[in-house]
Amino acid sequence: MAEGQAARPTPLAATSPFELRVNLGANVPESDVRTALATGDMGFLHSFTTGSTVDGPGVRVVAWTSGCMWRCLYCHNPDTWTMSNGIPVTIANATAELRKYRRGLAAMSGGFTLSGGDPLMQHRFAAKLFAAAKAMQIHTALDTNGYYGDRLSDAELDTIDLVLLDIKGWDPERHRRLVGMDVGPTLEFARRLAARRRPVWLRFVLVPGLTDQSDDVAQIAAFAGALGNVERVDVLPFHQLGRHKWGQLGIDYQLGDVRPPSVESIERTCAAFRAAGLNAH
Ligand code: SF4
């Protein structure tokens, strides 16, 4: 981090992750970005929201990191892909911000969720922030695609009370076409979380024509059902809320004609997870 940056007030203010945010960290020198990534003393946050009821149990504060190596065709926050789009925030400032909400979160049986982007792109920062949250007795949740799960040590994993794990597909080829990366590391991380008995909420985005193949859903359900630590499954219907960002960023958006899934399709998918003994919504 460059001299003087740590003293700057955190420009962190609650905002919607649906707002397009670009180049907020573009003035941070590349060498400082590398140092930040190696130490976790500074992170890059796309946005920061309070009052969420959909990112873990209770009412939650959510920090959305910037940086993601995946390229999901349905991503609704493509402005989080580039780390330098995020606001540079020191770990001290992020911790101080979180401290303000400590009592309220406890009263609302909530906690802190780190989402993204993918937070494990900045795994040192994530680990430090979770440790700080736990030291304040705040419930912690990590929302991740799991690809970089092996970057966290077992001790670091134990500071995370809940993992919101996105499994986006099963068939290796279809998964690669959908997100640009292999599914293997995600499944490996899921197995590791199961072996360590860490609670997981599985998230599955249902996209007509892309992820609704019944074979794939059944395989994911069987896999998740056998893990023994998946407390619930959220079937998330595809939507077009992030479409404008693709246009604004000048990225080719391939799903312009895809409609949200029908109620029947959502119910069928939930039923497949329930058939595997899971609690699906
Ligand atoms: S993993 Fe999440 S942030 Fe990354 S491309 Fe996919 S949907 Fe977007």
mmCIF file of C-alpha atoms and ligand atoms in Angstrom:
data_model
loop_
_atom_site.group_PDB
_atom_site.id
_atom_site.type_symbol
_atom_site.label_atom_id
_atom_site.label_comp_id
_atom_site.label_asym_id
_atom_site.label_seq_id
_atom_site.Cartn_x
_atom_site.Cartn_y
_atom_site.Cartn_z
ATOM 1 C CA MET A 1 0.000 0.000 0.000
ATOM 2 C CA ALA A 2 1.342 3.436 -0.884
ATOM 3 C CA GLU A 3 2.336 5.829 1.868
ATOM 4 C CA GLY A 4 -0.638 7.835 3.044
ATOM 5 C CA GLN A 5 -3.328 5.518 1.731
ATOM 6 C CA ALA A 6 -3.942 3.871 5.080
ATOM 7 C CA ALA A 7 -4.715 7.246 6.622
ATOM 8 C CA ARG A 8 -7.411 8.081 4.095
ATOM 9 C CA PRO A 9 -10.951 7.762 5.435
ATOM 10 C CA THR A 10 -12.745 4.672 4.170
ATOM 11 C CA PRO A 11 -14.942 5.709 1.264
ATOM 12 C CA LEU A 12 -17.146 2.774 2.247
ATOM 13 C CA ALA A 13 -20.813 3.583 2.303
ATOM 14 C CA ALA A 14 -23.774 1.285 2.086
ATOM 15 C CA THR A 15 -24.888 0.963 -1.518
ATOM 16 C CA SER A 16 -26.585 -1.486 -3.830
ATOM 17 C CA PRO A 17 -24.504 -4.200 -5.519
ATOM 18 C CA PHE A 18 -26.699 -3.630 -8.565
ATOM 19 C CA GLU A 19 -25.100 -0.219 -9.084
ATOM 20 C CA LEU A 20 -22.373 -0.221 -11.738
ATOM 21 C CA ARG A 21 -19.017 0.529 -10.126
ATOM 22 C CA VAL A 22 -15.805 0.793 -12.106
ATOM 23 C CA ASN A 23 -12.215 1.948 -11.616
ATOM 24 C CA LEU A 24 -12.638 2.867 -7.935
ATOM 25 C CA GLY A 25 -9.246 1.353 -7.157
ATOM 26 C CA ALA A 26 -7.554 2.166 -10.437
ATOM 27 C CA ASN A 27 -5.167 4.647 -8.825
ATOM 28 C CA VAL A 28 -3.642 2.004 -6.542
ATOM 29 C CA PRO A 29 -0.242 1.049 -7.981
ATOM 30 C CA GLU A 30 0.076 -2.531 -9.204
ATOM 31 C CA SER A 31 2.842 -3.264 -6.688
ATOM 32 C CA ASP A 32 0.536 -2.168 -3.854
ATOM 33 C CA VAL A 33 -2.199 -4.436 -5.159
ATOM 34 C CA ARG A 34 0.242 -7.341 -5.068
ATOM 35 C CA THR A 35 1.301 -6.477 -1.505
ATOM 36 C CA ALA A 36 -2.337 -6.172 -0.452
ATOM 37 C CA LEU A 37 -3.137 -9.577 -1.913
ATOM 38 C CA ALA A 38 -0.165 -11.184 -0.197
ATOM 39 C CA THR A 39 -0.786 -9.657 3.228
ATOM 40 C CA GLY A 40 -4.537 -9.102 3.377
ATOM 41 C CA ASP A 41 -3.914 -5.703 4.935
ATOM 42 C CA MET A 42 -5.978 -4.096 2.216
ATOM 43 C CA GLY A 43 -8.865 -5.408 0.172
ATOM 44 C CA PHE A 44 -10.973 -4.201 -2.705
ATOM 45 C CA LEU A 45 -14.707 -3.971 -2.142
ATOM 46 C CA HIS A 46 -17.254 -3.475 -4.864
ATOM 47 C CA SER A 47 -19.944 -2.476 -2.398
ATOM 48 C CA PHE A 48 -21.242 -2.854 1.074
ATOM 49 C CA THR A 49 -24.860 -3.421 2.102
ATOM 50 C CA THR A 50 -26.751 -3.632 5.359
ATOM 51 C CA GLY A 51 -30.074 -5.229 6.196
ATOM 52 C CA SER A 52 -29.792 -8.228 3.870
ATOM 53 C CA THR A 53 -32.083 -11.149 4.691
ATOM 54 C CA VAL A 54 -31.009 -13.389 1.798
ATOM 55 C CA ASP A 55 -27.279 -13.890 2.382
ATOM 56 C CA GLY A 56 -27.329 -16.176 5.399
ATOM 57 C CA PRO A 57 -29.360 -16.416 8.603
ATOM 58 C CA GLY A 58 -30.954 -13.350 10.204
ATOM 59 C CA VAL A 59 -30.257 -9.792 9.126
ATOM 60 C CA ARG A 60 -26.801 -9.312 7.682
ATOM 61 C CA VAL A 61 -24.140 -6.868 6.675
ATOM 62 C CA VAL A 62 -22.679 -7.932 3.333
ATOM 63 C CA ALA A 63 -19.380 -6.838 1.829
ATOM 64 C CA TRP A 64 -19.028 -7.573 -1.882
ATOM 65 C CA THR A 65 -15.437 -8.036 -2.960
ATOM 66 C CA SER A 66 -14.190 -7.260 -6.431
ATOM 67 C CA GLY A 67 -12.217 -9.786 -8.427
ATOM 68 C CA CYS A 68 -13.447 -13.005 -10.017
ATOM 69 C CA MET A 69 -11.747 -15.369 -12.452
ATOM 70 C CA TRP A 70 -15.031 -16.935 -13.545
ATOM 71 C CA ARG A 71 -17.149 -15.614 -16.394
ATOM 72 C CA CYS A 72 -20.618 -16.950 -15.711
ATOM 73 C CA LEU A 73 -22.886 -16.218 -18.650
ATOM 74 C CA TYR A 74 -25.602 -15.102 -16.239
ATOM 75 C CA CYS A 75 -23.396 -13.045 -13.889
ATOM 76 C CA HIS A 76 -25.387 -10.056 -12.713
ATOM 77 C CA ASN A 77 -22.344 -8.187 -11.410
ATOM 78 C CA PRO A 78 -19.700 -8.320 -14.172
ATOM 79 C CA ASP A 79 -18.230 -5.104 -12.780
ATOM 80 C CA THR A 80 -16.929 -7.232 -9.886
ATOM 81 C CA TRP A 81 -14.706 -9.260 -12.225
ATOM 82 C CA THR A 82 -11.895 -6.690 -12.171
ATOM 83 C CA MET A 83 -10.288 -6.123 -8.810
ATOM 84 C CA SER A 84 -9.364 -2.512 -9.544
ATOM 85 C CA ASN A 85 -13.054 -1.671 -9.989
ATOM 86 C CA GLY A 86 -13.389 -2.025 -6.205
ATOM 87 C CA ILE A 87 -12.770 0.514 -3.454
ATOM 88 C CA PRO A 88 -9.423 -0.060 -1.677
ATOM 89 C CA VAL A 89 -10.177 -0.567 2.014
ATOM 90 C CA THR A 90 -7.708 -1.333 4.767
ATOM 91 C CA ILE A 91 -8.443 -4.272 7.033
ATOM 92 C CA ALA A 92 -8.459 -1.830 9.962
ATOM 93 C CA ASN A 93 -11.144 0.316 8.345
ATOM 94 C CA ALA A 94 -13.232 -2.665 7.271
ATOM 95 C CA THR A 95 -13.067 -4.057 10.822
ATOM 96 C CA ALA A 96 -13.991 -0.679 12.332
ATOM 97 C CA GLU A 97 -16.964 -0.439 9.978
ATOM 98 C CA LEU A 98 -18.133 -3.909 10.946
ATOM 99 C CA ARG A 99 -17.780 -3.125 14.625
ATOM 100 C CA LYS A 100 -20.503 -0.456 14.304
ATOM 101 C CA TYR A 101 -23.052 -3.151 13.505
ATOM 102 C CA ARG A 102 -21.982 -5.711 16.084
ATOM 103 C CA ARG A 103 -24.799 -5.205 18.601
ATOM 104 C CA GLY A 104 -27.526 -4.791 15.991
ATOM 105 C CA LEU A 105 -26.483 -7.955 14.214
ATOM 106 C CA ALA A 106 -26.535 -9.908 17.457
ATOM 107 C CA ALA A 107 -30.016 -8.555 18.260
ATOM 108 C CA MET A 108 -31.286 -9.630 14.830
ATOM 109 C CA SER A 109 -29.647 -13.074 14.945
ATOM 110 C CA GLY A 110 -27.698 -12.044 11.895
ATOM 111 C CA GLY A 111 -24.075 -11.614 11.012
ATOM 112 C CA PHE A 112 -21.544 -10.701 8.379
ATOM 113 C CA THR A 113 -21.371 -12.192 4.888
ATOM 114 C CA LEU A 114 -18.468 -11.782 2.511
ATOM 115 C CA SER A 115 -19.626 -12.146 -1.077
ATOM 116 C CA GLY A 116 -18.376 -11.005 -4.446
ATOM 117 C CA GLY A 117 -16.997 -11.346 -7.093
ATOM 118 C CA ASP A 118 -15.327 -14.244 -5.440
ATOM 119 C CA PRO A 119 -13.942 -13.345 -2.002
ATOM 120 C CA LEU A 120 -11.232 -15.999 -2.177
ATOM 121 C CA MET A 121 -9.526 -14.043 -4.941
ATOM 122 C CA GLN A 122 -8.486 -11.951 -1.920
ATOM 123 C CA HIS A 123 -8.137 -14.854 0.468
ATOM 124 C CA ARG A 124 -5.697 -13.158 2.871
ATOM 125 C CA PHE A 125 -8.038 -10.194 3.289
ATOM 126 C CA ALA A 126 -11.017 -12.557 3.647
ATOM 127 C CA ALA A 127 -9.249 -14.624 6.302
ATOM 128 C CA LYS A 128 -8.291 -11.509 8.279
ATOM 129 C CA LEU A 129 -11.782 -10.074 8.076
ATOM 130 C CA PHE A 130 -13.396 -13.319 9.227
ATOM 131 C CA ALA A 131 -10.942 -13.588 12.121
ATOM 132 C CA ALA A 132 -11.761 -9.998 13.117
ATOM 133 C CA ALA A 133 -15.506 -10.674 12.899
ATOM 134 C CA LYS A 134 -15.195 -13.797 15.035
ATOM 135 C CA ALA A 135 -13.187 -11.857 17.610
ATOM 136 C CA MET A 136 -16.238 -9.559 17.845
ATOM 137 C CA GLN A 137 -18.535 -12.609 18.194
ATOM 138 C CA ILE A 138 -20.171 -11.876 14.854
ATOM 139 C CA HIS A 139 -21.596 -14.819 12.904
ATOM 140 C CA THR A 140 -19.658 -15.180 9.645
ATOM 141 C CA ALA A 141 -20.630 -16.457 6.213
ATOM 142 C CA LEU A 142 -18.622 -16.830 3.004
ATOM 143 C CA ASP A 143 -20.422 -16.745 -0.346
ATOM 144 C CA THR A 144 -18.150 -18.405 -2.895
ATOM 145 C CA ASN A 145 -17.921 -20.522 -6.011
ATOM 146 C CA GLY A 146 -15.387 -22.570 -4.039
ATOM 147 C CA TYR A 147 -12.757 -22.639 -6.775
ATOM 148 C CA TYR A 148 -10.058 -21.236 -4.505
ATOM 149 C CA GLY A 149 -11.210 -23.001 -1.351
ATOM 150 C CA ASP A 150 -7.821 -24.655 -0.988
ATOM 151 C CA ARG A 151 -6.295 -21.237 -0.332
ATOM 152 C CA LEU A 152 -7.792 -21.269 3.176
ATOM 153 C CA SER A 153 -6.155 -23.290 5.916
ATOM 154 C CA ASP A 154 -8.248 -25.524 8.145
ATOM 155 C CA ALA A 155 -7.874 -23.011 10.968
ATOM 156 C CA GLU A 156 -9.126 -20.231 8.682
ATOM 157 C CA LEU A 157 -12.059 -22.354 7.585
ATOM 158 C CA ASP A 158 -13.003 -22.747 11.210
ATOM 159 C CA THR A 159 -13.553 -18.989 11.525
ATOM 160 C CA ILE A 160 -16.352 -19.250 8.952
ATOM 161 C CA ASP A 161 -19.658 -20.291 10.491
ATOM 162 C CA LEU A 162 -21.420 -20.916 7.204
ATOM 163 C CA VAL A 163 -20.386 -21.329 3.586
ATOM 164 C CA LEU A 164 -22.863 -20.312 0.896
ATOM 165 C CA LEU A 165 -21.487 -22.539 -1.833
ATOM 166 C CA ASP A 166 -22.495 -22.007 -5.442
ATOM 167 C CA ILE A 167 -22.570 -25.183 -7.474
ATOM 168 C CA LYS A 168 -23.351 -24.017 -10.952
ATOM 169 C CA GLY A 169 -23.427 -27.252 -12.901
ATOM 170 C CA TRP A 170 -22.368 -30.863 -12.997
ATOM 171 C CA ASP A 171 -21.444 -31.972 -16.495
ATOM 172 C CA PRO A 172 -17.801 -30.830 -16.904
ATOM 173 C CA GLU A 173 -18.211 -29.558 -20.476
ATOM 174 C CA ARG A 174 -21.441 -27.696 -19.804
ATOM 175 C CA HIS A 175 -19.938 -26.242 -16.635
ATOM 176 C CA ARG A 176 -16.931 -24.957 -18.548
ATOM 177 C CA ARG A 177 -19.143 -23.405 -21.217
ATOM 178 C CA LEU A 178 -21.301 -21.771 -18.538
ATOM 179 C CA VAL A 179 -18.594 -20.270 -16.312
ATOM 180 C CA GLY A 180 -15.301 -20.698 -18.157
ATOM 181 C CA MET A 181 -13.737 -22.847 -15.410
ATOM 182 C CA ASP A 182 -13.694 -26.471 -14.222
ATOM 183 C CA VAL A 183 -16.178 -27.746 -11.671
ATOM 184 C CA GLY A 184 -13.644 -30.072 -9.982
ATOM 185 C CA PRO A 185 -12.168 -27.636 -7.425
ATOM 186 C CA THR A 186 -15.653 -26.562 -6.311
ATOM 187 C CA LEU A 187 -16.652 -30.168 -5.665
ATOM 188 C CA GLU A 188 -13.355 -30.780 -3.888
ATOM 189 C CA PHE A 189 -13.998 -27.811 -1.618
ATOM 190 C CA ALA A 190 -17.512 -29.137 -0.915
ATOM 191 C CA ARG A 191 -16.019 -32.495 0.133
ATOM 192 C CA ARG A 192 -13.486 -30.768 2.361
ATOM 193 C CA LEU A 193 -16.195 -28.704 4.066
ATOM 194 C CA ALA A 194 -18.143 -31.906 4.640
ATOM 195 C CA ALA A 195 -15.113 -33.676 6.089
ATOM 196 C CA ARG A 196 -14.640 -30.750 8.493
ATOM 197 C CA ARG A 197 -18.383 -30.632 9.231
ATOM 198 C CA ARG A 198 -18.678 -26.992 8.261
ATOM 199 C CA PRO A 199 -22.292 -25.960 7.614
ATOM 200 C CA VAL A 200 -23.137 -25.244 3.982
ATOM 201 C CA TRP A 201 -26.067 -23.639 2.222
ATOM 202 C CA LEU A 202 -25.890 -24.682 -1.380
ATOM 203 C CA ARG A 203 -26.912 -22.194 -4.037
ATOM 204 C CA PHE A 204 -27.976 -23.241 -7.485
ATOM 205 C CA VAL A 205 -28.926 -20.761 -10.208
ATOM 206 C CA LEU A 206 -31.655 -22.164 -12.426
ATOM 207 C CA VAL A 207 -31.280 -20.952 -16.002
ATOM 208 C CA PRO A 208 -33.689 -22.315 -18.642
ATOM 209 C CA GLY A 209 -31.752 -24.233 -21.289
ATOM 210 C CA LEU A 210 -28.441 -23.903 -19.453
ATOM 211 C CA THR A 211 -28.704 -25.451 -15.987
ATOM 212 C CA ASP A 212 -32.135 -27.086 -15.933
ATOM 213 C CA GLN A 213 -31.123 -30.459 -17.407
ATOM 214 C CA SER A 214 -32.748 -32.976 -15.067
ATOM 215 C CA ASP A 215 -29.714 -35.321 -15.135
ATOM 216 C CA ASP A 216 -27.381 -32.571 -13.955
ATOM 217 C CA VAL A 217 -29.760 -31.409 -11.248
ATOM 218 C CA ALA A 218 -30.188 -34.984 -10.021
ATOM 219 C CA GLN A 219 -26.409 -35.478 -9.897
ATOM 220 C CA ILE A 220 -25.846 -32.269 -7.943
ATOM 221 C CA ALA A 221 -28.668 -33.209 -5.588
ATOM 222 C CA ALA A 222 -27.241 -36.696 -5.012
ATOM 223 C CA PHE A 223 -23.763 -35.272 -4.440
ATOM 224 C CA ALA A 224 -25.022 -32.622 -2.000
ATOM 225 C CA GLY A 225 -27.331 -35.040 -0.221
ATOM 226 C CA ALA A 226 -24.458 -37.437 0.443
ATOM 227 C CA LEU A 227 -22.221 -34.740 1.955
ATOM 228 C CA GLY A 228 -24.153 -34.611 5.216
ATOM 229 C CA ASN A 229 -23.432 -30.927 5.986
ATOM 230 C CA VAL A 230 -25.762 -29.175 3.527
ATOM 231 C CA GLU A 231 -28.376 -27.496 5.697
ATOM 232 C CA ARG A 232 -30.422 -26.006 2.907
ATOM 233 C CA VAL A 233 -30.492 -25.479 -0.827
ATOM 234 C CA ASP A 234 -31.532 -22.205 -2.418
ATOM 235 C CA VAL A 235 -32.701 -22.564 -5.987
ATOM 236 C CA LEU A 236 -32.185 -19.099 -7.431
ATOM 237 C CA PRO A 237 -34.223 -18.303 -10.526
ATOM 238 C CA PHE A 238 -32.291 -16.642 -13.342
ATOM 239 C CA HIS A 239 -33.191 -12.973 -13.840
ATOM 240 C CA GLN A 240 -32.138 -10.135 -16.116
ATOM 241 C CA LEU A 241 -31.348 -7.570 -13.388
ATOM 242 C CA GLY A 242 -27.662 -7.395 -14.277
ATOM 243 C CA ARG A 243 -28.148 -7.154 -18.012
ATOM 244 C CA HIS A 244 -27.634 -3.395 -18.165
ATOM 245 C CA LYS A 245 -24.148 -3.786 -16.667
ATOM 246 C CA TRP A 246 -22.989 -6.002 -19.527
ATOM 247 C CA GLY A 247 -24.150 -3.329 -21.949
ATOM 248 C CA GLN A 248 -22.522 -0.511 -19.991
ATOM 249 C CA LEU A 249 -19.240 -2.421 -19.784
ATOM 250 C CA GLY A 250 -19.385 -3.283 -23.493
ATOM 251 C CA ILE A 251 -19.324 -7.046 -22.878
ATOM 252 C CA ASP A 252 -21.256 -9.343 -25.175
ATOM 253 C CA TYR A 253 -24.281 -10.666 -23.281
ATOM 254 C CA GLN A 254 -25.527 -13.991 -24.636
ATOM 255 C CA LEU A 255 -28.638 -14.475 -22.512
ATOM 256 C CA GLY A 256 -30.723 -11.561 -23.736
ATOM 257 C CA ASP A 257 -33.498 -13.879 -24.952
ATOM 258 C CA VAL A 258 -33.528 -16.179 -21.930
ATOM 259 C CA ARG A 259 -36.632 -15.872 -19.775
ATOM 260 C CA PRO A 260 -36.751 -16.551 -16.029
ATOM 261 C CA PRO A 261 -37.656 -20.179 -15.255
ATOM 262 C CA SER A 262 -41.308 -21.087 -14.803
ATOM 263 C CA VAL A 263 -42.778 -21.747 -11.391
ATOM 264 C CA GLU A 264 -43.119 -25.410 -12.421
ATOM 265 C CA SER A 265 -39.460 -25.648 -13.340
ATOM 266 C CA ILE A 266 -38.399 -24.098 -10.024
ATOM 267 C CA GLU A 267 -40.659 -26.480 -8.138
ATOM 268 C CA ARG A 268 -39.352 -29.473 -10.133
ATOM 269 C CA THR A 269 -35.779 -28.491 -9.295
ATOM 270 C CA CYS A 270 -36.562 -28.048 -5.598
ATOM 271 C CA ALA A 271 -38.277 -31.435 -5.651
ATOM 272 C CA ALA A 272 -35.124 -33.069 -7.075
ATOM 273 C CA PHE A 273 -33.088 -31.672 -4.176
ATOM 274 C CA ARG A 274 -35.734 -32.719 -1.679
ATOM 275 C CA ALA A 275 -35.690 -36.231 -3.127
ATOM 276 C CA ALA A 276 -32.047 -36.358 -2.079
ATOM 277 C CA GLY A 277 -33.067 -35.557 1.494
ATOM 278 C CA LEU A 278 -32.263 -31.848 1.310
ATOM 279 C CA ASN A 279 -34.173 -28.836 2.534
ATOM 280 C CA ALA A 280 -34.702 -26.891 -0.722
ATOM 281 C CA HIS A 281 -36.388 -23.531 -1.342
HETATM 282 S S1 SF4 B 1 -18.676 -16.601 -9.864
HETATM 283 FE FE1 SF4 B 1 -20.163 -14.997 -9.307
HETATM 284 S S2 SF4 B 1 -19.097 -13.037 -9.641
HETATM 285 FE FE2 SF4 B 1 -17.915 -14.638 -10.678
HETATM 286 S S3 SF4 B 1 -18.663 -14.580 -12.795
HETATM 287 FE FE3 SF4 B 1 -19.850 -16.140 -11.698
HETATM 288 S S4 SF4 B 1 -21.687 -15.098 -10.958
HETATM 289 FE FE4 SF4 B 1 -20.173 -13.506 -11.522
#
